[in-house]
Short mmCIF file of C-alpha atoms in Angstrom, two decimals:
data_model
loop_
_atom_site.label_atom_id
_atom_site.label_comp_id
_atom_site.label_asym_id
_atom_site.label_seq_id
_atom_site.Cartn_x
_atom_site.Cartn_y
_atom_site.Cartn_z
CA MET A 106 56.93 -14.42 -24.92
CA HIS A 107 54.44 -14.43 -20.98
CA PRO A 108 54.08 -10.84 -19.08
CA CYS A 109 56.35 -11.18 -15.84
CA PRO A 110 55.07 -11.03 -12.58
CA GLN A 111 55.55 -7.16 -11.72
CA VAL A 112 53.12 -7.78 -15.17
CA LEU A 113 50.25 -9.64 -13.68
CA ILE A 114 50.68 -8.08 -10.01
CA ARG A 115 49.99 -4.52 -11.39
CA GLN A 116 46.72 -6.45 -14.15
CA PHE A 117 45.41 -8.32 -11.35
CA SER A 118 45.54 -4.78 -8.14
CA LYS A 119 43.21 -2.99 -11.50
CA LEU A 120 40.96 -5.60 -11.58
CA MET A 121 40.47 -5.85 -7.88
CA ILE A 122 39.78 -2.03 -8.11
CA ALA A 123 37.67 -2.23 -10.85
CA VAL A 124 35.26 -4.82 -8.71
CA VAL A 125 35.40 -3.35 -5.81
CA ILE A 126 34.41 -0.12 -7.33
CA LEU A 127 31.55 -1.87 -8.68
CA ILE A 128 30.39 -3.22 -5.82
CA TYR A 129 30.78 0.13 -3.67
CA SER A 130 28.24 1.64 -6.95
CA SER A 131 25.74 -0.95 -6.40
CA LEU A 132 25.76 -1.11 -2.64
CA ALA A 133 25.83 3.28 -2.94
CA TYR A 134 22.59 2.83 -5.51
CA SER A 135 20.91 -0.16 -4.22
CA SER A 136 17.18 0.32 -3.40
CA GLN A 137 15.78 1.12 0.36
CA PHE A 138 13.20 -2.10 -0.78
CA ASN A 139 11.28 -3.49 -3.07
CA VAL A 140 6.68 -3.33 -3.85
CA LEU A 141 4.70 -5.63 -5.78
CA LEU A 142 1.81 -3.65 -7.70
CA PHE A 143 -0.72 -5.52 -7.67
CA THR A 144 -3.91 -3.76 -9.18
CA LYS A 145 -6.11 -6.53 -10.81
CA THR A 146 -9.69 -6.38 -10.83
CA ALA A 147 -13.04 -8.49 -11.03
CA GLY A 148 -15.07 -6.19 -9.78
CA TRP A 149 -15.15 -2.44 -10.39
CA HIS A 150 -12.27 -1.11 -12.88
CA HIS A 151 -11.31 3.07 -11.32
CA LYS A 152 -10.35 5.00 -13.48
CA SER A 153 -7.53 6.28 -11.75
CA ILE A 154 -5.63 3.60 -11.46
CA ASN A 155 -3.31 4.06 -14.59
CA GLY A 156 -2.68 7.99 -12.91
CA ALA A 157 -1.62 6.40 -9.16
CA VAL A 158 0.24 3.58 -11.14
CA GLN A 159 1.95 6.33 -12.34
CA ALA A 160 2.08 8.21 -8.93
CA ILE A 161 3.12 5.25 -7.24
CA GLU A 162 6.38 4.53 -9.82
CA LYS A 163 6.87 8.75 -8.65
CA LEU A 164 7.02 7.75 -5.14
CA GLY A 165 9.74 5.28 -5.66
CA ASP A 166 11.84 7.49 -7.22
CA LYS A 167 11.87 9.91 -5.66
CA HIS A 168 11.45 7.21 -1.57
CA HIS A 169 14.35 5.55 -3.54
CA PHE A 170 13.00 2.13 -3.35
CA ASN A 171 11.76 0.12 -6.45
CA VAL A 172 8.04 -0.62 -7.94
CA ASP A 173 6.98 -3.72 -10.29
CA TRP A 174 3.09 -3.19 -11.28
CA GLN A 175 1.32 -6.33 -11.90
CA GLU A 176 -1.50 -7.67 -13.11
CA GLY A 177 -1.31 -10.90 -13.26
CA ALA A 178 -2.35 -13.17 -9.74
CA GLY A 179 -0.08 -15.96 -11.35
CA LEU A 180 2.53 -13.99 -10.27
CA ILE A 181 1.39 -13.94 -6.38
CA ASN A 182 3.30 -17.09 -5.98
CA ASP A 183 6.54 -18.11 -3.15
CA GLU A 184 9.10 -18.04 -5.93
CA ASN A 185 7.85 -14.06 -7.23
CA LEU A 186 7.30 -12.74 -3.69
CA GLN A 187 10.33 -13.71 -2.47
CA LYS A 188 11.18 -10.46 -4.65
CA TYR A 189 9.41 -7.79 -2.51
CA ASP A 190 9.35 -6.71 1.29
CA ALA A 191 5.75 -5.96 0.56
CA ILE A 192 2.81 -5.61 -1.58
CA VAL A 193 0.39 -3.27 -2.83
CA PHE A 194 -3.21 -4.16 -3.63
CA LEU A 195 -4.11 -0.53 -5.27
CA LEU A 196 -7.57 0.22 -6.65
CA THR A 197 -8.25 -4.16 -6.61
CA SER A 198 -11.76 -5.30 -6.54
CA GLY A 199 -13.74 -7.60 -6.28
CA ASP A 200 -12.28 -12.08 -6.32
CA ILE A 201 -8.37 -12.62 -7.52
CA LEU A 202 -6.78 -14.90 -6.37
CA ASN A 203 -7.05 -18.59 -6.47
CA ASN A 204 -7.29 -21.39 -3.55
CA GLU A 205 -3.42 -21.64 -4.13
CA GLN A 206 -1.78 -18.00 -4.83
CA GLN A 207 -4.59 -16.94 -1.85
CA ASN A 208 -2.55 -19.85 0.37
CA ALA A 209 1.24 -17.51 -1.36
CA LEU A 210 -0.01 -14.52 -0.10
CA GLN A 211 -0.82 -15.76 3.68
CA ARG A 212 2.32 -17.27 3.39
CA TYR A 213 4.16 -14.20 2.85
CA ILE A 214 2.99 -11.81 5.62
CA GLN A 215 3.61 -15.04 8.05
CA SER A 216 7.40 -14.47 6.91
CA GLY A 217 7.36 -11.43 7.95
CA LYS A 218 6.68 -8.84 4.99
CA GLY A 219 3.48 -5.63 4.60
CA PHE A 220 0.65 -5.37 3.04
CA VAL A 221 -0.78 -1.79 1.96
CA GLY A 222 -4.38 -1.63 0.67
CA ILE A 223 -5.54 1.54 -1.03
CA HIS A 224 -9.58 2.31 -1.37
CA SER A 225 -11.17 -0.62 -2.79
CA ALA A 226 -8.68 -3.02 -1.61
CA SER A 227 -11.25 -3.44 1.12
CA ASP A 228 -13.87 -4.40 -1.82
CA THR A 229 -11.92 -7.03 -2.39
CA GLU A 230 -11.29 -11.14 -1.94
CA LYS A 231 -14.53 -9.67 1.04
CA ASN A 232 -16.00 -14.30 1.43
CA TRP A 233 -11.25 -14.73 2.14
CA PRO A 234 -12.15 -14.58 6.19
CA TRP A 235 -8.21 -14.12 6.60
CA TYR A 236 -7.52 -11.20 4.21
CA THR A 237 -11.03 -9.60 5.68
CA GLN A 238 -8.74 -9.16 8.46
CA LEU A 239 -5.72 -7.97 7.26
CA VAL A 240 -7.90 -5.14 5.60
CA GLY A 241 -9.94 -4.74 8.91
CA HIS A 242 -12.82 -3.97 7.87
CA VAL A 243 -15.06 -5.34 4.27
CA PHE A 244 -16.12 -2.08 2.08
CA LYS A 245 -20.18 -2.01 2.28
CA ILE A 246 -21.44 0.73 0.03
CA HIS A 247 -20.21 4.49 -0.09
CA PRO A 248 -23.35 7.05 -1.28
CA GLN A 249 -22.05 9.88 -3.35
CA ILE A 250 -18.36 11.71 -3.89
CA GLN A 251 -19.06 14.70 -1.77
CA SER A 252 -16.52 16.93 1.07
CA ALA A 253 -16.44 16.22 3.94
CA GLN A 254 -14.12 16.21 6.82
CA LEU A 255 -11.45 14.86 7.04
CA ASP A 256 -9.52 14.17 10.47
CA VAL A 257 -6.10 12.95 11.46
CA ILE A 258 -6.73 10.76 14.85
CA SER A 259 -3.26 10.58 15.36
CA ARG A 260 0.44 11.89 13.69
CA ASP A 261 2.00 8.67 15.30
CA PHE A 262 2.36 7.73 11.32
CA PRO A 263 5.30 8.01 9.17
CA GLY A 264 3.33 10.06 5.60
CA LEU A 265 0.84 12.73 7.98
CA GLU A 266 3.06 15.63 8.18
CA TYR A 267 1.15 16.98 5.87
CA PHE A 268 -2.17 16.60 6.55
CA PRO A 269 -3.82 19.38 9.00
CA ASP A 270 -6.01 18.46 11.86
CA THR A 271 -8.57 18.56 10.26
CA VAL A 272 -8.68 18.81 5.95
CA LEU A 273 -11.36 19.87 3.14
CA TRP A 274 -11.40 16.52 1.30
CA THR A 275 -13.89 15.18 -1.48
CA ASP A 276 -13.57 11.17 -1.84
CA GLU A 277 -15.50 8.21 -2.06
CA TRP A 278 -16.55 7.28 0.93
CA TYR A 279 -16.69 4.59 2.00
CA GLU A 280 -19.00 2.89 5.13
CA PHE A 281 -17.13 -0.53 6.73
CA GLY A 282 -18.78 -3.19 8.54
CA SER A 283 -17.47 -4.06 12.50
CA ALA A 284 -14.15 -4.74 11.96
CA LYS A 285 -12.80 -7.73 11.58
CA VAL A 286 -9.66 -8.27 14.06
CA ASP A 287 -9.09 -6.08 17.74
CA ASP A 288 -5.59 -4.30 17.38
CA LEU A 289 -6.60 -1.47 14.72
CA THR A 290 -4.42 1.50 14.90
CA TYR A 291 -6.38 4.28 13.16
CA LEU A 292 -5.03 7.19 11.86
CA LEU A 293 -7.89 9.16 9.93
CA SER A 294 -11.68 9.35 10.21
CA VAL A 295 -14.44 11.49 8.45
CA ASP A 296 -17.27 13.35 10.48
CA GLU A 297 -20.40 11.76 8.79
CA ARG A 298 -22.03 15.77 9.99
CA THR A 299 -20.43 17.27 6.97
CA PHE A 300 -21.80 15.28 4.68
CA ASN A 301 -24.31 12.70 3.60
CA PRO A 302 -23.57 8.95 4.53
CA ASP A 303 -26.72 7.82 2.66
CA ALA A 304 -26.82 5.00 0.34
CA LYS A 305 -29.30 2.46 -1.70
CA TRP A 306 -27.99 0.21 -3.26
CA ASN A 307 -31.10 -2.76 -4.06
CA ASP A 308 -30.74 -4.06 -1.03
CA ASN A 309 -28.13 -3.06 0.13
CA ILE A 310 -29.15 0.12 2.47
CA GLY A 311 -25.86 2.49 3.93
CA LYS A 312 -26.69 5.18 6.79
CA GLY A 313 -23.31 5.52 7.49
CA MET A 314 -21.13 4.57 10.17
CA GLY A 315 -22.09 7.39 13.29
CA ALA A 316 -19.87 8.89 15.54
CA PHE A 317 -16.55 7.44 14.39
CA HIS A 318 -15.96 6.93 10.73
CA PRO A 319 -13.11 5.83 9.85
CA VAL A 320 -11.05 5.81 6.84
CA ALA A 321 -6.93 5.07 7.52
CA TRP A 322 -5.42 2.74 9.97
CA TYR A 323 -2.84 -0.26 10.28
CA HIS A 324 -1.92 -3.02 12.02
CA GLU A 325 1.09 -5.98 12.68
CA PHE A 326 -1.03 -9.39 11.30
CA ASP A 327 -0.13 -12.73 11.33
CA GLY A 328 3.34 -12.43 11.23
CA GLY A 329 3.75 -9.23 9.39
CA ARG A 330 2.11 -5.92 8.45
CA ALA A 331 -0.77 -4.32 7.05
CA PHE A 332 -1.08 -0.70 6.65
CA TYR A 333 -5.01 0.98 4.38
CA THR A 334 -6.32 3.26 3.73
CA ALA A 335 -9.96 4.29 2.00
CA LEU A 336 -8.99 7.27 0.31
CA GLY A 337 -8.20 7.72 -3.38
CA HIS A 338 -11.08 7.03 -5.86
CA LYS A 339 -11.15 10.13 -7.79
CA SER A 340 -7.66 10.77 -10.26
CA ILE A 341 -6.90 14.14 -8.86
CA ALA A 342 -5.68 12.48 -5.42
CA TYR A 343 -2.98 10.63 -7.20
CA GLN A 344 -1.58 14.56 -7.65
CA ASP A 345 -1.79 15.81 -5.00
CA ASN A 346 1.20 15.73 -2.67
CA ALA A 347 -0.15 15.01 1.24
CA PHE A 348 -2.35 11.59 -0.27
CA LEU A 349 1.15 10.66 -1.99
CA GLN A 350 3.54 11.54 1.28
CA HIS A 351 -0.04 9.19 3.11
CA ILE A 352 0.00 6.46 0.92
CA TYR A 353 4.36 6.75 1.29
CA GLY A 354 4.00 6.66 5.15
CA GLY A 355 2.17 3.06 4.40
CA ILE A 356 4.22 1.64 2.66
CA TYR A 357 7.73 2.69 3.77
CA TRP A 358 6.74 0.73 6.93
CA ALA A 359 4.88 -1.73 5.64
CA ALA A 360 7.89 -2.96 4.36
CA THR A 361 10.95 -1.88 7.11
CA GLY A 362 8.33 -2.04 10.24
CA LYS A 363 10.67 1.97 10.49
CA GLY A 364 8.35 5.13 10.99
CA ILE A 365 6.39 5.10 13.33
CA SER A 366 7.44 7.30 16.37
CA VAL A 367 9.33 6.55 20.05
CA SER A 368 9.81 7.86 22.80
CA PRO A 369 13.65 9.42 23.29
#
């Protein structure tokens, strides 16, 4: 016997209701955005990488975004990058991308996507001019780890709400070369009067950057967005809420273009 039309209608109605509920649930619980967390190193390998990854994964849980941690440079290709709204170079170092991968990253940013560099991301791909412009400054040298006065330059950016105007902070204070672009908006600086910036690595000599020593900044670049912070050498930093919200502010802006304060 075939079911009567009324039974078929009821079954179809139940099926449609289930489909609607499934679609609604999927939309309701979908993440804000997707982030590729990239930690490949070809130079210095920070012991803080694993703890830093775990901290950013927890940020993803807290702020409802997906984090995909990878170290394989082969994943830096056009097809794979389409899945992500931002890529985070977390404690990367050295020359880690071949020409094909470099071109894929460049096209990714040009498509309107975001980049976040943390700490030694400025000591990565130093001979690739486009990348150094994306990051903004190139790492030169650093003195021994010291405590120093960290200053907030601008609060017109998400994630800085938890930093006071000045705070005593302990880190590996990177000295940078001059800016590779002229449109960087600086967020944090360190006061060189509060620590000894002198360093010497064979012929590489550091004397500090003078009256203005930047630590974090952002800019729009080549169709996309880039944020960088030099903080984050020590593992313990990734347990500090102010620092984690600083990172999230950069990820949020890089992935969405949102969060910068606007006038009413």
